[in-house]
mmCIF file of N, CA and C and ligand atoms in Angstrom:
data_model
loop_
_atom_site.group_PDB
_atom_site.id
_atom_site.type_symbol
_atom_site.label_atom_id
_atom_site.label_comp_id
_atom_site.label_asym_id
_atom_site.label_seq_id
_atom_site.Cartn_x
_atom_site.Cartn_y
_atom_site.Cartn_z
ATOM 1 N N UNK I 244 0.859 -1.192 0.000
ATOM 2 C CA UNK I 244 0.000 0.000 0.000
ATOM 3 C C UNK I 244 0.899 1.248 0.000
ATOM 4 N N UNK I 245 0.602 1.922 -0.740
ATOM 5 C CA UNK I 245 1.622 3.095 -1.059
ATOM 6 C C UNK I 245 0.612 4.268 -0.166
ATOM 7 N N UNK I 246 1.483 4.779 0.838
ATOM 8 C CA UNK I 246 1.137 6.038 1.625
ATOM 9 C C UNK I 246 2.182 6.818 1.339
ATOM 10 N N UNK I 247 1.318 8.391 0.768
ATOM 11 C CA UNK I 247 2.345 9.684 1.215
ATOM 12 C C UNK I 247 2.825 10.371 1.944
ATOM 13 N N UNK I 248 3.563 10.362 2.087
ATOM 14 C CA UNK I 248 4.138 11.091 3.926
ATOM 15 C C UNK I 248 4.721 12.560 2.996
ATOM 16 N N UNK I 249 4.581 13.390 3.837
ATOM 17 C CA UNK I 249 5.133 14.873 3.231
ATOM 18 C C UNK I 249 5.847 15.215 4.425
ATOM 19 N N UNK I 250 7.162 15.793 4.016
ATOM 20 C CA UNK I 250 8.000 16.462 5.375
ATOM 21 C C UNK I 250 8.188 17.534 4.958
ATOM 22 N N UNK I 251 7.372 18.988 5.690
ATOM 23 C CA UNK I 251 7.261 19.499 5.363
ATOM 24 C C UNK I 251 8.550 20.388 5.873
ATOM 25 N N UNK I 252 9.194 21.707 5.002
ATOM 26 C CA UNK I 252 10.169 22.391 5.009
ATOM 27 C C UNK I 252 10.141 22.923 6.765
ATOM 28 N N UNK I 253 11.259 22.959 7.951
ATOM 29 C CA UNK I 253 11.021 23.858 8.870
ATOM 30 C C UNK I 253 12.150 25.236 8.940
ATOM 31 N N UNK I 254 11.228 25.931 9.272
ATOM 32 C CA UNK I 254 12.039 27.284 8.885
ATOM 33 C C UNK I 254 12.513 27.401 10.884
ATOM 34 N N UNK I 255 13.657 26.574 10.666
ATOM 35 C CA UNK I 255 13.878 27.491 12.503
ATOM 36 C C UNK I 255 15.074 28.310 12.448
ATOM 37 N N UNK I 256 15.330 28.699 13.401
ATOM 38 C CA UNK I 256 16.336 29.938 13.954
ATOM 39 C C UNK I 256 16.595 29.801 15.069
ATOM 40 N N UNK I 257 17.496 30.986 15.486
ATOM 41 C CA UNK I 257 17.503 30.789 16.880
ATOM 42 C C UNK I 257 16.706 31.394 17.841
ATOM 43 N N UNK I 258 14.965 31.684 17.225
ATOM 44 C CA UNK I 258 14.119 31.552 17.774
ATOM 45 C C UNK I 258 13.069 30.177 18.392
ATOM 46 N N UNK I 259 13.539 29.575 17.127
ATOM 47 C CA UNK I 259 12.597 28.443 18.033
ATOM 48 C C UNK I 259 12.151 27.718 16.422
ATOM 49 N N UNK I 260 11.071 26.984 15.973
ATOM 50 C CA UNK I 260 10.716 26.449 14.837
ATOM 51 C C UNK I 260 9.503 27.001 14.162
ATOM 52 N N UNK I 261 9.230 26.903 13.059
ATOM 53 C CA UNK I 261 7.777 27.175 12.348
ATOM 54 C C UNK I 261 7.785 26.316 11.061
ATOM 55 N N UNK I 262 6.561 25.942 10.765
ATOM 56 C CA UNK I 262 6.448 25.347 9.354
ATOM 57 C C UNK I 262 5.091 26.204 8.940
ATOM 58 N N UNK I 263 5.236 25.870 7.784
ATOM 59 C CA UNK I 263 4.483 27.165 7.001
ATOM 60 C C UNK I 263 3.521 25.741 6.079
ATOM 61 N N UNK I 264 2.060 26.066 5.821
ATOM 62 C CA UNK I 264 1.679 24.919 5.098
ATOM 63 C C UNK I 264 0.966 26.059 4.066
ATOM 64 N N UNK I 265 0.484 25.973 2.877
ATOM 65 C CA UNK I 265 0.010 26.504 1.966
ATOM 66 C C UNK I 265 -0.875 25.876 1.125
ATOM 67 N N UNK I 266 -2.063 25.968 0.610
ATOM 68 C CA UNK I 266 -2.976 25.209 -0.277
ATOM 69 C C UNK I 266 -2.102 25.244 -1.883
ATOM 70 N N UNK I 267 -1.861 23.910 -2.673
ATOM 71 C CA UNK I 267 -1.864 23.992 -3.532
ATOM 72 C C UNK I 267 -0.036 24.161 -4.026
ATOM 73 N N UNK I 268 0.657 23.866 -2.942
ATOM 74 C CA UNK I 268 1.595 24.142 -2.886
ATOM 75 C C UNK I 268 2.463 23.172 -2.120
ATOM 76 N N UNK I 269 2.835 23.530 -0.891
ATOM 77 C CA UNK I 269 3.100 22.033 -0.006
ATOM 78 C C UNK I 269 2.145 20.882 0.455
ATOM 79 N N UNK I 270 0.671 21.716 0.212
ATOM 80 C CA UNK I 270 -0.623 21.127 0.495
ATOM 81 C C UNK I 270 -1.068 21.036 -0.608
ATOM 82 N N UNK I 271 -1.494 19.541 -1.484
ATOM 83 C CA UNK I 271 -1.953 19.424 -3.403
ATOM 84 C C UNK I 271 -3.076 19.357 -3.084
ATOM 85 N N UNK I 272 -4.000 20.483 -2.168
ATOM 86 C CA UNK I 272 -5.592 20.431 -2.952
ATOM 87 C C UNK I 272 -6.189 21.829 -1.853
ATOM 88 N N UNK I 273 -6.732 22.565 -2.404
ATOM 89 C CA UNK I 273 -7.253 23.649 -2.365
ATOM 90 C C UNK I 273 -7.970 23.433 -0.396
ATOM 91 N N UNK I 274 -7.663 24.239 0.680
ATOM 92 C CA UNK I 274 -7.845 23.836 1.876
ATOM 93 C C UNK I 274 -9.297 24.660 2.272
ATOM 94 N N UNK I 275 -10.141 23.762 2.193
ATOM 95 C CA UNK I 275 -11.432 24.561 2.930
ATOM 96 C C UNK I 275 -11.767 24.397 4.344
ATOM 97 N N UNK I 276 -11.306 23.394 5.200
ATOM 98 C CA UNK I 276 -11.348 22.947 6.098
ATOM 99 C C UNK I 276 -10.034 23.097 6.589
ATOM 100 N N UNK I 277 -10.277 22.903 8.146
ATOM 101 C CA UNK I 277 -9.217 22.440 8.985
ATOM 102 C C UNK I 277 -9.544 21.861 10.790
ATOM 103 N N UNK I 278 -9.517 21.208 10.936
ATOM 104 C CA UNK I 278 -9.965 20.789 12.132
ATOM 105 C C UNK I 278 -8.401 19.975 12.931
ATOM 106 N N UNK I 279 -8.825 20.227 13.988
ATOM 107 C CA UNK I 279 -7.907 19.823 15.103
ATOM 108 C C UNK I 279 -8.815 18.803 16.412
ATOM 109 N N UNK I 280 -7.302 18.034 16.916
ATOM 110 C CA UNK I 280 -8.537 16.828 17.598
ATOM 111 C C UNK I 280 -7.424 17.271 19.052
ATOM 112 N N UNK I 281 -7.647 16.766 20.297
ATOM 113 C CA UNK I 281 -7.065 17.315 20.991
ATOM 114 C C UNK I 281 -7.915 16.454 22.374
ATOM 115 N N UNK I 282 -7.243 16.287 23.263
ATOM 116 C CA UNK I 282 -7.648 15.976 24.839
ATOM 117 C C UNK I 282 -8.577 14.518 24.432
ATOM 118 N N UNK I 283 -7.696 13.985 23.824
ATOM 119 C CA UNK I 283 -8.506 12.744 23.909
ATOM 120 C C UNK I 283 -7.951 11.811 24.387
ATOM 121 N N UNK I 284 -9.360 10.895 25.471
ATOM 122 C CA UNK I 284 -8.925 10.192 26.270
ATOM 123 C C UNK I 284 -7.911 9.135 26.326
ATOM 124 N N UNK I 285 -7.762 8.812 27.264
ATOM 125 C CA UNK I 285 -6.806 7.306 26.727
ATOM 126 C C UNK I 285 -7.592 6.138 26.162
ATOM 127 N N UNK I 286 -7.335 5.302 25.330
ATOM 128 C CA UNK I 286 -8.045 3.942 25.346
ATOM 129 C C UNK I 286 -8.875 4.139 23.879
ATOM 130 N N UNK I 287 -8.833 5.790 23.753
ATOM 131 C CA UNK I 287 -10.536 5.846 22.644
ATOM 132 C C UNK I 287 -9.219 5.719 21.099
ATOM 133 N N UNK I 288 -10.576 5.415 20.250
ATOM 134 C CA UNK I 288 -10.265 5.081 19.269
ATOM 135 C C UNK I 288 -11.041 6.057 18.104
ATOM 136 N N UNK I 289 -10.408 7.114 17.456
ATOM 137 C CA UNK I 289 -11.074 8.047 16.669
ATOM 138 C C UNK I 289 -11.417 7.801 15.104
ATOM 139 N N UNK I 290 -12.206 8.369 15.181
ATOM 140 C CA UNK I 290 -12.078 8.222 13.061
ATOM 141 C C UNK I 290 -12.959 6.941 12.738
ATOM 142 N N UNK I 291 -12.498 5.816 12.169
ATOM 143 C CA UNK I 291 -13.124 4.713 11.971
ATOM 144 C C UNK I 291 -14.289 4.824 11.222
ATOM 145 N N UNK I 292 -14.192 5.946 10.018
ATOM 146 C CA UNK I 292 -14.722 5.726 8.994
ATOM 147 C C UNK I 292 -13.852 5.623 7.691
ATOM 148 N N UNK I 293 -14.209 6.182 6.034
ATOM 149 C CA UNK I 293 -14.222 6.528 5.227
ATOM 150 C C UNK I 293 -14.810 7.377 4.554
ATOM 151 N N UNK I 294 -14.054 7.709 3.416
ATOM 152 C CA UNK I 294 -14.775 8.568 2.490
ATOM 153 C C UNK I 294 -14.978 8.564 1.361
ATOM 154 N N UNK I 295 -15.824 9.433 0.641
ATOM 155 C CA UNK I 295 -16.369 8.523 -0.710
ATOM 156 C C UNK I 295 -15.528 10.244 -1.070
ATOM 157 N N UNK I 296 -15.380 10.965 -0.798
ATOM 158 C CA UNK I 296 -14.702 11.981 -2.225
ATOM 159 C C UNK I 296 -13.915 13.412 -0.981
ATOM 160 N N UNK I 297 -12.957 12.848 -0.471
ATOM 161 C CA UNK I 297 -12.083 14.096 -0.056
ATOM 162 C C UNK I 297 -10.445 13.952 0.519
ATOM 163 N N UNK I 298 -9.764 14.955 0.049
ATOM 164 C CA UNK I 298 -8.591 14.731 0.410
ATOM 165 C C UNK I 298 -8.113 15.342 1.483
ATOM 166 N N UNK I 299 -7.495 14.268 2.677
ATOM 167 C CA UNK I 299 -6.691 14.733 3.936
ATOM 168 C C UNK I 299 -4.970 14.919 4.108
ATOM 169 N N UNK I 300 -4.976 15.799 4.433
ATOM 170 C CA UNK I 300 -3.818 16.047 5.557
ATOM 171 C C UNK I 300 -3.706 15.724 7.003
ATOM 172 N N UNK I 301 -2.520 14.736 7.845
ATOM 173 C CA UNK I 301 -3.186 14.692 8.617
ATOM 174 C C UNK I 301 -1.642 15.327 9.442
ATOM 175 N N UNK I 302 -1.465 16.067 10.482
ATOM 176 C CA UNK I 302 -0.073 16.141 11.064
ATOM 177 C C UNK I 302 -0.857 16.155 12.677
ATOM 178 N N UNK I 303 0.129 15.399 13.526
ATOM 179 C CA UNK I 303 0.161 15.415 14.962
ATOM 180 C C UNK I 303 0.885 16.700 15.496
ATOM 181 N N UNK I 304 0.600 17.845 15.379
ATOM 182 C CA UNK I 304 1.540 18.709 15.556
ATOM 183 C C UNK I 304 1.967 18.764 17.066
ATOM 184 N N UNK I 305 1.609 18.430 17.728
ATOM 185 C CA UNK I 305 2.143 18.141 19.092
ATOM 186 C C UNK I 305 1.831 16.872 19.651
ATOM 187 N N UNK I 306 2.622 16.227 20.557
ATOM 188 C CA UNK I 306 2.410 15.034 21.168
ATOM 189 C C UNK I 306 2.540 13.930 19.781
ATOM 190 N N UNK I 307 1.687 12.744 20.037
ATOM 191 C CA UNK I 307 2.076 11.755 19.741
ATOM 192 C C UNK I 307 0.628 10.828 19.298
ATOM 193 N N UNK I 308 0.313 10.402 18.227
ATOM 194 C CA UNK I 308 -0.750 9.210 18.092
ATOM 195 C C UNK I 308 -0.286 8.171 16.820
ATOM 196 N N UNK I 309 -1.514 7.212 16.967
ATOM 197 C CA UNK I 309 -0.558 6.299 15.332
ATOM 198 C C UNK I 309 -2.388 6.285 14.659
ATOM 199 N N UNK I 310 -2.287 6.305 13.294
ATOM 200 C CA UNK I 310 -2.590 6.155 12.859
ATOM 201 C C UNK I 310 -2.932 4.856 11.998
ATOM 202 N N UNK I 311 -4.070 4.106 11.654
ATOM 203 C CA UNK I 311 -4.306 2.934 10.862
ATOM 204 C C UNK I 311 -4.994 3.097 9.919
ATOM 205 N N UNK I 312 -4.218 2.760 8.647
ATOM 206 C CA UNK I 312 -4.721 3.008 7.559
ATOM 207 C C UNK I 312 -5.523 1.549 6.760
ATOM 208 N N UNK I 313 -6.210 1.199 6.149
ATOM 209 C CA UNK I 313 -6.710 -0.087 6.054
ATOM 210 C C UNK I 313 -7.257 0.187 4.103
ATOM 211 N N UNK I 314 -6.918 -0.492 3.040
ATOM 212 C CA UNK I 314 -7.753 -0.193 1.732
ATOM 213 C C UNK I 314 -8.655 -0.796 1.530
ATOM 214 N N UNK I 315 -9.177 -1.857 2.014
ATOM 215 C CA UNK I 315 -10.579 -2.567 2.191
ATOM 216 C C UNK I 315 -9.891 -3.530 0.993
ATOM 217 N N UNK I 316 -8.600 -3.962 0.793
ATOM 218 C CA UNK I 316 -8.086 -4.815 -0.264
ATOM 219 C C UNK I 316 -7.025 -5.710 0.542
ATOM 220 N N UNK I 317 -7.543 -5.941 1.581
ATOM 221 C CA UNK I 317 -6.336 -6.331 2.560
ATOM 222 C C UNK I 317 -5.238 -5.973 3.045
ATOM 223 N N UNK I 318 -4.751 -4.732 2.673
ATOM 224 C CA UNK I 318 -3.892 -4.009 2.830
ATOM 225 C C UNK I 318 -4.037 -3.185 3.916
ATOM 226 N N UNK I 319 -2.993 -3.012 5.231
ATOM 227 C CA UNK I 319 -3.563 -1.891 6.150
ATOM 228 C C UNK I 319 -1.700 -2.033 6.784
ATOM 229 N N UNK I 320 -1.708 -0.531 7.340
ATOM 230 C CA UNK I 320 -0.495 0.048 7.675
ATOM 231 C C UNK I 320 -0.752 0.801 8.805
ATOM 232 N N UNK I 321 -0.013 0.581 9.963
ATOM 233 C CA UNK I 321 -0.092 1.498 11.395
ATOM 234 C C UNK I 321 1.526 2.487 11.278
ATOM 235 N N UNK I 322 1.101 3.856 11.306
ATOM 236 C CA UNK I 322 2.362 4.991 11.307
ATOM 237 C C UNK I 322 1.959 5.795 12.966
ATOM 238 N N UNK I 323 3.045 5.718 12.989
ATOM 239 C CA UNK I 323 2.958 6.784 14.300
ATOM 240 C C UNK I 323 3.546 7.905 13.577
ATOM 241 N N UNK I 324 2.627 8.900 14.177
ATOM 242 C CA UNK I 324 2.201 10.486 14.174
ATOM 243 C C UNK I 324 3.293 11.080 14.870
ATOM 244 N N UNK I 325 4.805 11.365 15.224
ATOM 245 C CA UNK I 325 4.860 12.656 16.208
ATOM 246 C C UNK I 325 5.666 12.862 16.018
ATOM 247 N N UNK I 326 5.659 14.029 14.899
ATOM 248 C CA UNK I 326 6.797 14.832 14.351
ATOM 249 C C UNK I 326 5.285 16.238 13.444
ATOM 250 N N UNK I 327 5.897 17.408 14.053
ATOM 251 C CA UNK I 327 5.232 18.268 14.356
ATOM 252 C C UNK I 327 5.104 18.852 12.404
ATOM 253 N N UNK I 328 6.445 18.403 11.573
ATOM 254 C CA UNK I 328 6.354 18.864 10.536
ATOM 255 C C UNK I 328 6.230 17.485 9.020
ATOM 256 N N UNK I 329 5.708 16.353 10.122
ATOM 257 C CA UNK I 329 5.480 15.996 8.952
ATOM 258 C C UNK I 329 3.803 15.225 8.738
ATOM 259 N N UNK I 330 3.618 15.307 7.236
ATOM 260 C CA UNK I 330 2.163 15.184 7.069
ATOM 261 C C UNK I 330 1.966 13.567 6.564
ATOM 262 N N UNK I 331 0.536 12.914 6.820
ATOM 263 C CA UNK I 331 0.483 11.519 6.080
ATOM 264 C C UNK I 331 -0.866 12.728 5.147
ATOM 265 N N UNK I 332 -0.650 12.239 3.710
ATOM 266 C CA UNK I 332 -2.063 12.362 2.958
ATOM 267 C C UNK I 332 -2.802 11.162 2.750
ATOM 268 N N UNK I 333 -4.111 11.297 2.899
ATOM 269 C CA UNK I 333 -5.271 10.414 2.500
ATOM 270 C C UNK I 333 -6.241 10.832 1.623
ATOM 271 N N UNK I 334 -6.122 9.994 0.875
ATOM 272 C CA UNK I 334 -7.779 10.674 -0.085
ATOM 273 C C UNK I 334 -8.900 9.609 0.046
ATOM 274 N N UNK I 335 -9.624 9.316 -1.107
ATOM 275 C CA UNK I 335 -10.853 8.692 -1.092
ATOM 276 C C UNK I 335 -10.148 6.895 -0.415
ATOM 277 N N UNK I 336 -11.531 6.268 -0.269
ATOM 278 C CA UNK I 336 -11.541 4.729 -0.186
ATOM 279 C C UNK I 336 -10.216 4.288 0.665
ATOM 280 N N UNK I 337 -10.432 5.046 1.996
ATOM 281 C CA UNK I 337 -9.388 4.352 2.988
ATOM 282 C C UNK I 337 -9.905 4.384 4.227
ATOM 283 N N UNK I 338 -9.906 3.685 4.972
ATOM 284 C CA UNK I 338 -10.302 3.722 6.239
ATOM 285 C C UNK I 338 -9.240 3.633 7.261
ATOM 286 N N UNK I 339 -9.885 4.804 8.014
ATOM 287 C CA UNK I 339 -8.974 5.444 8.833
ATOM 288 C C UNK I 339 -8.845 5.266 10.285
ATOM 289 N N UNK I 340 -8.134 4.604 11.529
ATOM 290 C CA UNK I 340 -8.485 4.808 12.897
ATOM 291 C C UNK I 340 -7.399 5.424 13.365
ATOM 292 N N UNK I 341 -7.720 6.654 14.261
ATOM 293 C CA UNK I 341 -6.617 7.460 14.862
ATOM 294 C C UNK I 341 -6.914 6.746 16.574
ATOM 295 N N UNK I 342 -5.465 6.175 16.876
ATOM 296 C CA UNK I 342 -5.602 5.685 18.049
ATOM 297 C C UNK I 342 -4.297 6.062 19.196
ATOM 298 N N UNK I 343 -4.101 5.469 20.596
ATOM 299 C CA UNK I 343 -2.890 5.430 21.047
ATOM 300 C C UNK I 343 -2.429 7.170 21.165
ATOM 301 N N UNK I 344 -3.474 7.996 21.739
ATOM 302 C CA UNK I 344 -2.887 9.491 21.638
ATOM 303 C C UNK I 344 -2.312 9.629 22.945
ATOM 304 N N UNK I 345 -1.465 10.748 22.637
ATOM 305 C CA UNK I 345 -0.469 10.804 24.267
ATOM 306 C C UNK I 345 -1.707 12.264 24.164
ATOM 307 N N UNK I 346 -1.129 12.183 26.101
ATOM 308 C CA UNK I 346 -2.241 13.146 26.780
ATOM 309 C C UNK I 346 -2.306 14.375 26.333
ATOM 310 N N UNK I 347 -1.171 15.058 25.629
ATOM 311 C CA UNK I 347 -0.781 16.292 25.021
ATOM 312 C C UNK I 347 -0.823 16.265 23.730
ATOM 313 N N UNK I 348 -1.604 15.508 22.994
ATOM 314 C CA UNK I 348 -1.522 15.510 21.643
ATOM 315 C C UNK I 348 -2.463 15.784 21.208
ATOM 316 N N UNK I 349 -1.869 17.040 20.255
ATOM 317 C CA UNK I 349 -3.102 17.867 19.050
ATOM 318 C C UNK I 349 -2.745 17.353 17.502
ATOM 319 N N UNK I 350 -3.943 16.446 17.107
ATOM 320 C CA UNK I 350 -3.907 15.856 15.767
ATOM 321 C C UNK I 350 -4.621 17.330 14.822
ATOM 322 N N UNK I 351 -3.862 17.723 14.139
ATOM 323 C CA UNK I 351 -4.793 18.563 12.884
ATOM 324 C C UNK I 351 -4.921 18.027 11.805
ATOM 325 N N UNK I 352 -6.137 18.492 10.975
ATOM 326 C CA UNK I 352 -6.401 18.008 10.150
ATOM 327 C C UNK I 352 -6.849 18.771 8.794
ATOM 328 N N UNK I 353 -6.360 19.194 7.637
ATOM 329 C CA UNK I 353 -6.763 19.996 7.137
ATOM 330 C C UNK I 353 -7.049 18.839 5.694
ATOM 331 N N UNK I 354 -8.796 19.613 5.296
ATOM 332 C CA UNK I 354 -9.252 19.172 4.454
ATOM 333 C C UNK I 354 -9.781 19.467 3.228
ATOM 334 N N UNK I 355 -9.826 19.041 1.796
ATOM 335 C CA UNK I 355 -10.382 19.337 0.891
ATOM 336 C C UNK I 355 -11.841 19.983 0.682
ATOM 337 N N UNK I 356 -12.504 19.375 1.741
ATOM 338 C CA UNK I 356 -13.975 19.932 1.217
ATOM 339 C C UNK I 356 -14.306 20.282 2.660
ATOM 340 N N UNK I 357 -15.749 21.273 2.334
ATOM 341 C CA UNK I 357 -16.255 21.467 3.974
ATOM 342 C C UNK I 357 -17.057 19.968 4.879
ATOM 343 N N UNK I 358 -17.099 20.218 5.603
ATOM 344 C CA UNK I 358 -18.162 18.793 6.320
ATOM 345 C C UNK I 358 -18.829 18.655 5.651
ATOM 346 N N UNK I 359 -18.978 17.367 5.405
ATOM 347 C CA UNK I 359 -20.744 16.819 4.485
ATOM 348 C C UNK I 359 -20.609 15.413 4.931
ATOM 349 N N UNK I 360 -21.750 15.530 5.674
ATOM 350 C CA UNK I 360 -22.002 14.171 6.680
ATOM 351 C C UNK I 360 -22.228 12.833 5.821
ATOM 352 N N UNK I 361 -23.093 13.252 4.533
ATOM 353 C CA UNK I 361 -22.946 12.612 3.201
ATOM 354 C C UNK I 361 -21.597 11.730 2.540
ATOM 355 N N UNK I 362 -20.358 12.375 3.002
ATOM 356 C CA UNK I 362 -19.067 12.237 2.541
ATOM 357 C C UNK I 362 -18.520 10.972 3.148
ATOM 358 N N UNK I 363 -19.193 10.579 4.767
ATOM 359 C CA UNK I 363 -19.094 9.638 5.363
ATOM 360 C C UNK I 363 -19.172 8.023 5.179
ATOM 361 N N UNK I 364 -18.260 7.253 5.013
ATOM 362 C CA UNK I 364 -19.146 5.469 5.212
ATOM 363 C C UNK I 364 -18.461 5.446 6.660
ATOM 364 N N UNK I 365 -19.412 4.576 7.606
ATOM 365 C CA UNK I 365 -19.173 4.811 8.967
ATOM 366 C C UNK I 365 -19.070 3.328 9.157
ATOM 367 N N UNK I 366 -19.484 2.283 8.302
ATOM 368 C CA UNK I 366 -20.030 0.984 8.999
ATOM 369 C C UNK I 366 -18.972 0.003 8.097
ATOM 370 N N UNK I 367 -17.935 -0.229 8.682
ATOM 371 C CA UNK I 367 -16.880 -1.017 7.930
ATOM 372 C C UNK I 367 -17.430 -2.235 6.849
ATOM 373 N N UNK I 368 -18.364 -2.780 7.194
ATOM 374 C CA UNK I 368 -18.780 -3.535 5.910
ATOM 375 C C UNK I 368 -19.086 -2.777 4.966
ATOM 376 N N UNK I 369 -19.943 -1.705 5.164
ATOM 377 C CA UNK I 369 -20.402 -1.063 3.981
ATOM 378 C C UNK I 369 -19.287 -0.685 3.345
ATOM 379 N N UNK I 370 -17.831 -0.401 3.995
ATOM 380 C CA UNK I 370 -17.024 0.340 3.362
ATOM 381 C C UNK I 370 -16.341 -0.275 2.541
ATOM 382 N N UNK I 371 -16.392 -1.941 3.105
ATOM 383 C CA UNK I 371 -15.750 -3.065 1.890
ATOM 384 C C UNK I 371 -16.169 -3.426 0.841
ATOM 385 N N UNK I 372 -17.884 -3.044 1.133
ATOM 386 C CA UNK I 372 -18.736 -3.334 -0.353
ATOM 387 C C UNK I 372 -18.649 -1.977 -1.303
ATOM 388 N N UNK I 373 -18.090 -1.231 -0.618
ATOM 389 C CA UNK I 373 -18.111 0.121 -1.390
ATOM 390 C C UNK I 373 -16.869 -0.005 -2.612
ATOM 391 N N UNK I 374 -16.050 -0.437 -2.496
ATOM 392 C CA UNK I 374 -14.433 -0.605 -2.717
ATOM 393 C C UNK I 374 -14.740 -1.530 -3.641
ATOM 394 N N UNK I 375 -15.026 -3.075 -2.980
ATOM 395 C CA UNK I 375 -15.056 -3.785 -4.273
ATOM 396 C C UNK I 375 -16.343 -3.533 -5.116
ATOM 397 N N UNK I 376 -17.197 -2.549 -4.887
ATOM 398 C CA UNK I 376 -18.057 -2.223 -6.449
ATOM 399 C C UNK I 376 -17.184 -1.318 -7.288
ATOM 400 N N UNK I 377 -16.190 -0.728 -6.691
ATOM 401 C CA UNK I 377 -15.174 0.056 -7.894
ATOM 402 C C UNK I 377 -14.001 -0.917 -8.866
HETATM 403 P P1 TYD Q 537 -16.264 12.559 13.955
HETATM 404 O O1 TYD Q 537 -16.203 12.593 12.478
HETATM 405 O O2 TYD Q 537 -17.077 11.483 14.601
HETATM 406 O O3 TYD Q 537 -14.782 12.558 14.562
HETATM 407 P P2 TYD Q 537 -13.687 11.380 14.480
HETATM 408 O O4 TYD Q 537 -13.875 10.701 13.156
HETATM 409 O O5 TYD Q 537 -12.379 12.085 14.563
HETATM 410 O O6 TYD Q 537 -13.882 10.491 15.628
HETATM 411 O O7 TYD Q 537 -16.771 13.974 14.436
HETATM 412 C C1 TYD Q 537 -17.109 14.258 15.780
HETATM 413 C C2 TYD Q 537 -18.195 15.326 15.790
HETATM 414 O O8 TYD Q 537 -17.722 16.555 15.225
HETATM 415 C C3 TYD Q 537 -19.414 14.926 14.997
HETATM 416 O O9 TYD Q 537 -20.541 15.369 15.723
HETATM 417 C C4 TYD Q 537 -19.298 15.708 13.721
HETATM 418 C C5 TYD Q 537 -18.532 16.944 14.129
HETATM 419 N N1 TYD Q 537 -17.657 17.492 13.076
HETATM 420 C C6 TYD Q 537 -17.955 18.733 12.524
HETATM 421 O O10 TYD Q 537 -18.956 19.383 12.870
HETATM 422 N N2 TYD Q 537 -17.120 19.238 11.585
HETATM 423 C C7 TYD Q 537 -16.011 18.582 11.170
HETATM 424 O O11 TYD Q 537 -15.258 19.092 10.307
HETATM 425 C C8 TYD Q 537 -15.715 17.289 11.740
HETATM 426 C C9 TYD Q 537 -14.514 16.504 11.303
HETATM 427 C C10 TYD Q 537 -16.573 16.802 12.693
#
């Protein structure tokens, strides 16, 4: 299963660090969204859907989580998250569980399209029958 990881450029000094993200540029799809996940408990298990049409960015910019990626083709890959400048991309037909977050960890997430609850498959079978009708 081929995943993109992006490391994105850090501009530090001897102030301290920054990374700079941009739509369309270090980021390949126009950013209408952005959401951040944060103070989540121990034990929980986030995400655990799919999507039928949008592209993610995902960076742990602080702290620490792993991510499970799954293609509904037998294929599935666990990355740990905690490096503040680098990104995994996801687009359509993957199912996603964000798990294992340390207590200080802010997952962001910046996305292609706005929310559309529509955009969702939530029920892992459905998401396997979704895949193999393509
Ligand atoms: P949910 O998709 O269940 O989060 P996760 O997949 O990370 O576990 O979203 C949690 C709640 O937040 C749900 O009520 C929908 C809402 N939500 C928005 O209103 N806008 C958004 O951009 C996202 C991602 C979620």
């Amino acid at each position: 299963m081929e995943i993109k990881k992006f490391s994105f450029e850090i501009h530090g000094d001897k102030q301290g660090e920054l990374v700079s993200l941009e739509e369309m540029k270090n980021i390949p799809f126009p950013i209408r969204r952005v959401y951040y996940i944060y103070r989540t408990e121990a034990g929980v298990v986030r995400g655990k859907h799919a999507h039928k049409s949008l592209e993610q960015v995902l960076i742990c910019i602080h702290g620490s989580c792993r991510l499970k990626l799954d293609n509904g083709r037998g294929e599935t890959e666990v990355l740990l998250l905690d490096r503040p400048n680098e990104g995994i991309y996801i687009a359509n037909d993957m199912w996603r569980e964000m798990f294992d977050f340390s207590p200080d960890a802010v997952l962001m997430v910046l996305a292609s399209e706005y929310y559309d609850e529509s955009d969702y498959i939530r029920n892992y079978q459905d998401f396997l029958n979704y895949v193999r009708k393509e």
